[in-house]
Amino acid sequence: MQFKDYYEILGVATDADLKAIKTSYRKLARQYHPDVSQELGAEERFKEVTEAYEVLKDASKRSEYDQLRHQYDGASNFQPPPGWQSTSAFHEGSDAQYAQGFSDFFESLFGGGHGGGFADFRDSARRGSDVEVELPVFLEETLGETTKTITYELPQAQEDGRITLVSKKLNIKIPVGVIDGERIRVPGQASPGIGDAPSGDLYLSIRLVPHPLFDVEGHDLIITVPIAPWEAALGTKVNIPTLDGEITMTVPTGTQTGSRLRVRGKGLAGKQGRGDLYAVLKVVMPDRDGASIDEQWRMLAISCDFDARANWRD
Amino acid sequence: MADIPKSSFDLVQFCAAIGITAEVIIEIVEIGIIEPPGSRPEDWIFDAHMLGTTRHAIQLQRDLQVDWAGIALALNLIEERNRLQREVHHLRARLERFIDQAKD
């Protein structure tokens, strides 16, 4: 595995004091935190920085690391010296979980595995960790109660203290009217507890799948409906789809492009009943298909005394 | 089949679910990061959304080492940025339907 130069990662001198290390960490953490940074690779960089800080801020980890760094001969494939055992490895469950995203390098120095470390927390009873799973839901499915089968992976502590992923399947009733981003708690369906402690909870984070026709705005739906110029002028009846069947909608005379017609109660389900469906009308020009049509437009232009740009630049 | 109850927690359950002391929760509530209904800590009722927010706050606090007031501000800004991103995404999708003429 690759040797990690934690000093270089944090951009501090090898004799930097704790204050300088903290300052540099905070600055880099703000720069690369995945919640804050839009930079490519920020998350990886952030993990690296956290890992470096985890070691350098702790006097005993740092001195153990310094010792290894001193002995390291620059070989591309680093291995800890035979019989290496850290005296400052993580012992608490929460810390061990926190360190899950760290590199193999870190794991080989301060982690559990064969050397102890993480293994210690198997002895004490501990509540299983919660798990969050994203659940894609189609708009049609939000109108009534739906059952979905979900498959998800759970981190589970093994006998030797190592953590592996175990696949799990579950049938879930999705309540009526879920919205995008909603979180649903399913108690006790995440990682089993250790000892007598209870299992963790499963959290489903609802994601509404984008629909080819409908856009979502709160509990309302929006559909764009193309109409011909003469339909806009003279009015017409148009069949439009809704989430639960087709309906006929009346387009009034003199309709402008972009005007919205409301169809009550055909939106998404909500606590106060269903939202509305808005049809946004879009006047579409026909393809030019011949001189006779052009002639009719020309006659229209003459008979219809209309300047589309009359109030344009006022 | 797992039935989905409306989940709520009291302070003790909430602390256990997150693995943190009541003192920290009280601090987070006092600074307004979450606002559980109830006048005294023992009456507070927490929901799944608050659980997510609190976990996020604790993670940020650990990662960024900023005080709770700073975390509250960061959470507001992150939420606002996410909301704006979603809105831009929605508006762009709607605009495309509107100006992109049928090409077939």
XYZ file of N, CA and C in Angstrom, chain A residues 129-302:
522
model
N -26.145 0.363 14.232
C -26.149 1.684 13.598
C -27.337 1.817 12.644
N -27.779 3.049 12.466
C -28.873 3.343 11.540
C -28.325 3.347 10.111
N -29.221 3.125 9.171
C -28.812 3.134 7.769
C -29.807 3.971 6.978
N -29.283 4.764 6.059
C -30.171 5.558 5.214
C -30.093 5.044 3.780
N -31.260 4.824 3.186
C -31.324 4.286 1.824
C -32.197 5.206 0.983
N -31.722 5.528 -0.201
C -32.529 6.354 -1.086
C -33.551 5.471 -1.792
N -34.800 5.926 -1.828
C -35.864 5.116 -2.428
C -36.535 5.893 -3.567
N -36.287 5.463 -4.816
C -36.935 6.153 -5.937
C -38.406 5.756 -6.006
N -39.285 6.743 -6.160
C -40.723 6.491 -6.213
C -41.280 7.202 -7.443
N -42.110 6.497 -8.224
C -42.744 7.127 -9.376
C -43.911 7.985 -8.908
N -44.172 9.074 -9.640
C -45.262 9.982 -9.254
C -46.577 9.227 -9.082
N -46.849 8.289 -10.002
C -48.107 7.528 -9.950
C -48.230 6.776 -8.629
N -47.091 6.356 -8.085
C -47.113 5.543 -6.866
C -47.425 6.356 -5.611
N -47.331 7.681 -5.712
C -47.554 8.491 -4.514
C -49.036 8.726 -4.262
N -49.891 8.406 -5.259
C -51.324 8.705 -5.119
C -52.030 7.761 -4.160
N -51.584 6.512 -4.130
C -52.214 5.546 -3.232
C -51.135 4.861 -2.420
N -51.558 3.997 -1.529
C -50.570 3.268 -0.745
C -49.930 2.201 -1.640
N -48.590 2.202 -1.677
C -47.892 1.242 -2.542
C -46.953 0.408 -1.696
N -46.740 -0.821 -2.149
C -45.755 -1.671 -1.495
C -44.545 -1.809 -2.402
N -43.384 -1.585 -1.851
C -42.167 -1.725 -2.643
C -41.204 -2.668 -1.943
N -40.474 -3.425 -2.758
C -39.445 -4.279 -2.193
C -38.118 -3.539 -2.319
N -37.445 -3.381 -1.210
C -36.163 -2.701 -1.285
C -35.050 -3.644 -0.856
N -33.911 -3.462 -1.466
C -32.726 -4.233 -1.117
C -31.663 -3.240 -0.679
N -31.058 -3.508 0.452
C -30.044 -2.569 0.926
C -28.942 -3.330 1.650
N -27.846 -2.643 1.849
C -26.703 -3.294 2.488
C -26.496 -2.734 3.883
N -26.198 -3.636 4.808
C -26.001 -3.229 6.190
C -24.579 -3.530 6.627
N -23.915 -2.561 7.245
C -22.623 -2.885 7.839
C -22.863 -3.711 9.104
N -22.175 -4.840 9.193
C -22.383 -5.682 10.364
C -21.033 -6.061 10.959
N -20.919 -5.902 12.259
C -19.672 -6.262 12.924
C -19.596 -7.777 13.024
N -18.489 -8.349 12.580
C -18.301 -9.792 12.661
C -17.701 -10.157 14.022
N -17.597 -11.459 14.246
C -17.037 -11.959 15.505
C -15.678 -11.339 15.826
N -14.855 -11.190 14.783
C -13.508 -10.678 15.031
C -13.472 -9.148 15.059
N -14.648 -8.531 15.000
C -14.684 -7.084 15.111
C -14.621 -6.377 13.775
N -14.355 -7.138 12.716
C -14.314 -6.491 11.413
C -15.720 -6.197 10.918
N -15.827 -5.199 10.042
C -17.145 -4.793 9.576
C -17.316 -5.183 8.115
N -18.377 -5.966 7.836
C -18.641 -6.355 6.452
C -20.050 -5.918 6.083
N -20.341 -5.884 4.765
C -21.663 -5.488 4.316
C -22.514 -6.726 4.066
N -23.732 -6.711 4.609
C -24.646 -7.837 4.433
C -25.886 -7.309 3.716
N -26.319 -8.042 2.683
C -27.462 -7.593 1.893
C -28.776 -7.984 2.576
N -29.762 -7.104 2.514
C -31.034 -7.373 3.172
C -32.187 -6.933 2.282
N -33.300 -7.680 2.333
C -34.464 -7.395 1.500
C -35.666 -7.147 2.398
N -36.507 -6.194 2.010
C -37.633 -5.852 2.872
C -38.782 -5.306 2.035
N -40.025 -5.712 2.382
C -41.196 -5.117 1.743
C -41.660 -3.928 2.566
N -41.872 -2.807 1.903
C -42.193 -1.576 2.602
C -43.484 -0.988 2.039
N -44.392 -0.611 2.951
C -45.592 0.113 2.524
C -45.254 1.594 2.490
N -45.386 2.185 1.316
C -45.112 3.620 1.198
C -46.422 4.366 1.441
N -46.437 5.268 2.420
C -47.690 5.972 2.702
C -48.101 6.886 1.536
N -49.390 7.209 1.507
C -49.921 8.089 0.461
C -49.306 9.486 0.595
N -48.991 10.090 -0.534
C -48.602 11.502 -0.529
C -47.193 11.800 -0.072
N -46.276 10.869 -0.261
C -44.886 11.189 0.099
C -44.356 12.254 -0.851
N -43.426 13.061 -0.346
C -42.851 14.103 -1.195
C -41.351 13.901 -1.327
N -40.787 14.571 -2.306
C -39.364 14.443 -2.573
C -38.563 14.879 -1.345
N -37.599 14.070 -0.953
C -36.737 14.421 0.173
C -37.275 13.975 1.526
N -38.506 13.468 1.549
C -39.089 13.020 2.817
C -38.311 11.817 3.359
N -38.180 11.762 4.689
C -37.488 10.626 5.296
C -38.487 9.794 6.080
N -38.441 8.497 5.836
C -39.350 7.590 6.527
C -38.529 6.673 7.416
N -38.948 6.556 8.662
C -38.206 5.717 9.595
C -38.832 4.338 9.663
N -38.015 3.328 9.498
C -38.494 1.952 9.675
C -37.709 1.379 10.849
N -38.326 1.354 12.035
C -37.568 1.011 13.240
C -37.020 -0.410 13.206
N -35.835 -0.557 13.695
C -35.266 -1.880 13.930
C -34.872 -2.670 12.692
N -34.842 -2.027 11.513
C -34.528 -2.795 10.309
C -33.117 -2.532 9.794
N -32.294 -1.854 10.602
C -30.905 -1.644 10.175
C -30.003 -2.618 10.938
N -28.756 -2.247 11.133
C -27.788 -3.191 11.702
C -28.210 -3.702 13.072
N -28.054 -5.006 13.309
C -28.393 -5.551 14.622
C -27.508 -4.970 15.716
N -28.055 -4.855 16.896
C -27.269 -4.357 18.013
C -26.268 -5.404 18.476
N -25.339 -4.960 19.285
C -24.334 -5.887 19.806
C -24.726 -6.219 21.248
N -24.655 -7.475 21.583
C -25.128 -7.897 22.901
C -26.640 -7.799 22.939
N -27.185 -7.235 24.018
C -28.639 -7.126 24.145
C -29.192 -5.842 23.549
N -28.316 -5.024 22.984
C -28.762 -3.712 22.506
C -29.661 -3.860 21.276
N -30.609 -2.908 21.086
C -31.541 -3.004 19.962
C -30.867 -2.728 18.616
N -31.560 -3.153 17.545
C -31.071 -2.885 16.193
C -31.225 -1.404 15.862
N -30.467 -0.965 14.890
C -30.608 0.408 14.415
C -31.836 0.546 13.530
N -32.153 1.762 13.150
C -33.325 2.025 12.329
C -32.921 2.252 10.882
N -33.831 1.870 9.991
C -33.639 2.123 8.565
C -34.358 3.428 8.220
N -33.689 4.304 7.512
C -34.324 5.538 7.049
C -34.404 5.522 5.537
N -35.619 5.701 5.039
C -35.800 5.757 3.593
C -35.900 7.219 3.185
N -35.056 7.608 2.281
C -35.092 8.976 1.796
C -35.771 8.954 0.422
N -36.953 9.567 0.358
C -37.774 9.473 -0.860
C -37.224 10.369 -1.972
N -37.073 9.777 -3.150
C -36.705 10.550 -4.338
C -37.778 10.345 -5.384
N -38.439 11.415 -5.785
C -39.443 11.272 -6.834
C -38.728 11.170 -8.177
N -39.063 10.134 -8.913
C -38.425 9.913 -10.216
C -38.971 10.947 -11.206
N -38.102 11.660 -11.929
C -38.588 12.652 -12.901
C -39.519 11.997 -13.924
N -40.635 12.654 -14.200
C -41.637 12.106 -15.101
C -41.431 12.691 -16.499
N -41.666 11.875 -17.550
C -41.447 12.420 -18.898
C -42.402 13.566 -19.245
N -43.573 13.648 -18.605
C -44.534 14.694 -18.959
C -44.741 15.743 -17.871
N -44.723 15.297 -16.620
C -45.115 16.199 -15.537
C -43.911 16.708 -14.744
N -43.928 18.003 -14.453
C -42.956 18.566 -13.510
C -43.666 18.788 -12.186
N -42.920 18.733 -11.102
C -43.510 18.846 -9.765
C -43.170 20.207 -9.157
N -44.200 20.851 -8.603
C -43.972 22.091 -7.861
C -44.782 21.994 -6.577
N -44.129 21.633 -5.496
C -44.870 21.370 -4.256
C -45.788 20.185 -4.474
N -47.097 20.409 -4.259
C -48.053 19.336 -4.532
C -48.737 19.508 -5.885
N -48.313 20.535 -6.613
C -48.915 20.758 -7.929
C -48.057 20.106 -9.013
N -48.717 19.807 -10.107
C -48.010 19.262 -11.265
C -48.137 20.253 -12.416
N -47.145 20.238 -13.281
C -47.175 21.121 -14.436
C -46.956 20.290 -15.686
N -47.812 20.509 -16.670
C -47.624 19.819 -17.949
C -47.637 20.872 -19.058
N -46.723 20.733 -20.001
C -46.679 21.666 -21.120
C -47.463 21.063 -22.274
N -48.471 21.831 -22.775
C -49.361 21.307 -23.823
C -49.181 22.123 -25.100
N -48.738 21.476 -26.187
C -48.599 22.207 -27.450
C -49.964 22.417 -28.119
N -50.208 23.612 -28.657
C -51.444 23.857 -29.425
C -51.090 24.603 -30.718
N -51.972 24.457 -31.707
C -51.758 25.127 -32.992
C -52.170 26.598 -32.869
N -51.646 27.477 -33.735
C -51.992 28.902 -33.660
C -53.494 29.135 -33.743
N -54.191 28.396 -34.613
C -55.637 28.622 -34.728
C -56.395 28.099 -33.515
N -55.835 27.077 -32.853
C -56.465 26.626 -31.605
C -56.329 27.698 -30.535
N -55.155 28.348 -30.531
C -54.937 29.430 -29.569
C -55.891 30.585 -29.856
N -56.115 30.838 -31.126
C -56.972 31.966 -31.509
C -58.445 31.666 -31.272
N -58.897 30.499 -31.677
C -60.334 30.207 -31.682
C -60.804 29.422 -30.464
N -59.836 28.915 -29.704
C -60.203 28.051 -28.581
C -60.452 26.633 -29.072
N -60.337 25.691 -28.154
C -60.546 24.287 -28.545
C -60.695 23.424 -27.308
N -60.961 22.156 -27.534
C -60.925 21.196 -26.430
C -59.761 20.253 -26.669
N -58.963 20.018 -25.652
C -57.773 19.175 -25.783
C -57.839 18.053 -24.751
N -57.514 16.843 -25.166
C -57.379 15.749 -24.199
C -55.984 15.798 -23.596
N -55.918 15.887 -22.303
C -54.592 15.858 -21.682
C -54.500 14.721 -20.665
N -53.301 14.131 -20.566
C -53.115 13.047 -19.595
C -52.995 13.624 -18.178
N -53.451 12.867 -17.206
C -53.161 13.195 -15.807
C -52.556 11.920 -15.208
N -52.183 11.985 -13.944
C -51.611 10.785 -13.329
C -52.640 9.670 -13.225
N -53.948 10.051 -13.194
C -54.983 9.018 -13.142
C -55.997 9.213 -14.262
N -55.532 9.000 -15.478
C -56.433 8.986 -16.620
C -56.495 10.300 -17.383
N -57.061 10.212 -18.596
C -57.139 11.389 -19.454
C -58.317 12.259 -19.084
N -58.183 13.555 -19.287
C -59.332 14.444 -19.114
C -59.399 15.382 -20.320
N -60.568 16.026 -20.489
C -60.714 16.994 -21.575
C -60.650 18.394 -20.980
N -59.827 19.232 -21.599
C -59.626 20.570 -21.064
C -60.035 21.578 -22.133
N -60.689 22.645 -21.701
C -61.112 23.670 -22.652
C -60.063 24.772 -22.723
N -59.559 25.006 -23.946
C -58.638 26.116 -24.158
C -59.482 27.306 -24.614
N -59.450 28.420 -23.876
C -60.309 29.552 -24.253
C -59.807 30.252 -25.518
N -60.645 31.055 -26.123
C -60.238 31.816 -27.311
C -59.161 32.824 -26.900
N -58.313 33.144 -27.854
C -57.286 34.162 -27.620
C -56.251 33.765 -26.573
N -55.900 32.510 -26.544
C -54.913 32.035 -25.560
C -53.494 32.399 -25.982
N -52.724 32.954 -25.060
C -51.327 33.274 -25.346
C -50.434 32.097 -24.990
N -49.311 32.039 -25.660
C -48.296 31.067 -25.286
C -47.890 31.323 -23.829
N -47.694 30.304 -23.064
C -47.247 30.468 -21.673
C -48.371 30.610 -20.671
N -49.646 30.742 -21.137
C -50.701 30.875 -20.124
C -50.965 29.523 -19.479
N -51.378 29.587 -18.220
C -51.570 28.383 -17.424
C -53.042 28.154 -17.180
N -53.471 26.940 -17.417
C -54.846 26.584 -17.078
C -54.811 25.609 -15.912
N -55.672 25.870 -14.925
C -55.645 25.016 -13.745
C -56.682 23.908 -13.821
N -56.258 22.697 -13.537
C -57.201 21.586 -13.407
C -57.178 21.182 -11.940
N -58.220 21.502 -11.231
C -58.234 21.280 -9.784
C -58.148 19.803 -9.418
N -57.393 19.534 -8.362
C -57.405 18.191 -7.765
C -56.729 17.106 -8.582
N -55.943 17.497 -9.596
C -55.259 16.464 -10.375
C -53.744 16.513 -10.150
N -53.349 17.120 -9.045
C -51.926 17.152 -8.703
C -51.560 15.956 -7.836
N -50.534 16.135 -7.011
C -50.086 15.060 -6.123
C -50.920 15.058 -4.849
N -50.966 13.897 -4.200
C -51.713 13.787 -2.950
C -50.970 14.524 -1.838
N -51.730 15.216 -1.010
C -51.131 15.926 0.129
C -52.030 15.804 1.331
N -51.596 16.398 2.444
C -52.396 16.278 3.662
C -53.736 16.983 3.514
N -53.741 18.119 2.771
C -55.001 18.838 2.577
C -55.634 18.459 1.235
N -55.639 17.192 0.924
C -56.209 16.758 -0.350
C -55.197 16.915 -1.469
N -55.661 16.698 -2.685
C -54.716 16.708 -3.791
C -54.436 18.100 -4.316
N -53.219 18.296 -4.777
C -52.847 19.552 -5.415
C -53.478 19.652 -6.790
N -53.112 20.680 -7.525
C -53.714 20.924 -8.833
C -52.736 20.587 -9.956
N -53.309 20.420 -11.132
C -52.484 20.243 -12.327
C -52.566 21.537 -13.134
N -51.433 22.064 -13.510
C -51.411 23.253 -14.360
C -50.967 22.871 -15.765
N -51.795 23.237 -16.736
C -51.411 23.010 -18.131
C -50.854 24.323 -18.659
N -49.591 24.305 -19.062
C -48.983 25.496 -19.639
C -49.070 25.347 -21.153
N -49.715 26.313 -21.786
C -49.952 26.178 -23.233
C -48.812 26.785 -24.030
N -48.474 26.076 -25.081
C -47.340 26.484 -25.899
C -47.794 26.466 -27.351
N -47.868 27.632 -27.960
C -48.310 27.701 -29.353
C -47.176 27.227 -30.256
N -47.487 26.258 -31.095
C -46.466 25.654 -31.960
C -46.817 25.941 -33.417
N -45.844 26.418 -34.189
C -46.073 26.699 -35.610
C -46.029 25.405 -36.416
N -46.931 25.283 -37.417
C -46.839 24.105 -38.300
C -45.616 24.243 -39.211
N -45.174 23.106 -39.744
C -44.121 23.175 -40.756
C -44.690 23.911 -41.975
N -43.821 24.638 -42.685
C -44.309 25.310 -43.910
C -44.518 24.236 -44.958
N -45.769 24.142 -45.439
C -45.979 23.066 -46.415
C -46.692 23.592 -47.638
N -46.132 24.660 -48.197
C -46.627 25.030 -49.511
C -47.095 26.460 -49.627
N -47.174 26.886 -50.856
C -47.478 28.273 -51.191
C -48.886 28.667 -50.771
N -49.840 27.716 -50.832
C -51.224 28.095 -50.541
C -51.382 28.457 -49.070
N -50.661 27.738 -48.199
C -50.714 28.063 -46.763
C -50.092 29.433 -46.531
N -48.935 29.650 -47.161
C -48.277 30.951 -47.029
C -49.237 32.072 -47.450
N -49.984 31.824 -48.523
C -50.919 32.841 -49.022
C -51.974 33.151 -47.953
N -52.423 32.115 -47.249
C -53.442 32.345 -46.219
C -52.891 33.134 -45.036
N -51.658 32.869 -44.672
C -51.031 33.666 -43.603
C -50.942 35.125 -44.043
N -50.574 35.335 -45.307
C -50.428 36.692 -45.823
C -51.764 37.442 -45.756
N -52.827 36.726 -46.129
C -54.154 37.356 -46.080
C -54.529 37.698 -44.638
N -54.151 36.793 -43.761
C -54.426 37.014 -42.332
C -53.680 38.257 -41.853
N -52.450 38.384 -42.305
C -51.637 39.529 -41.900
C -52.293 40.831 -42.339
N -52.883 40.810 -43.531
C -53.506 42.028 -44.051
C -54.806 42.336 -43.308
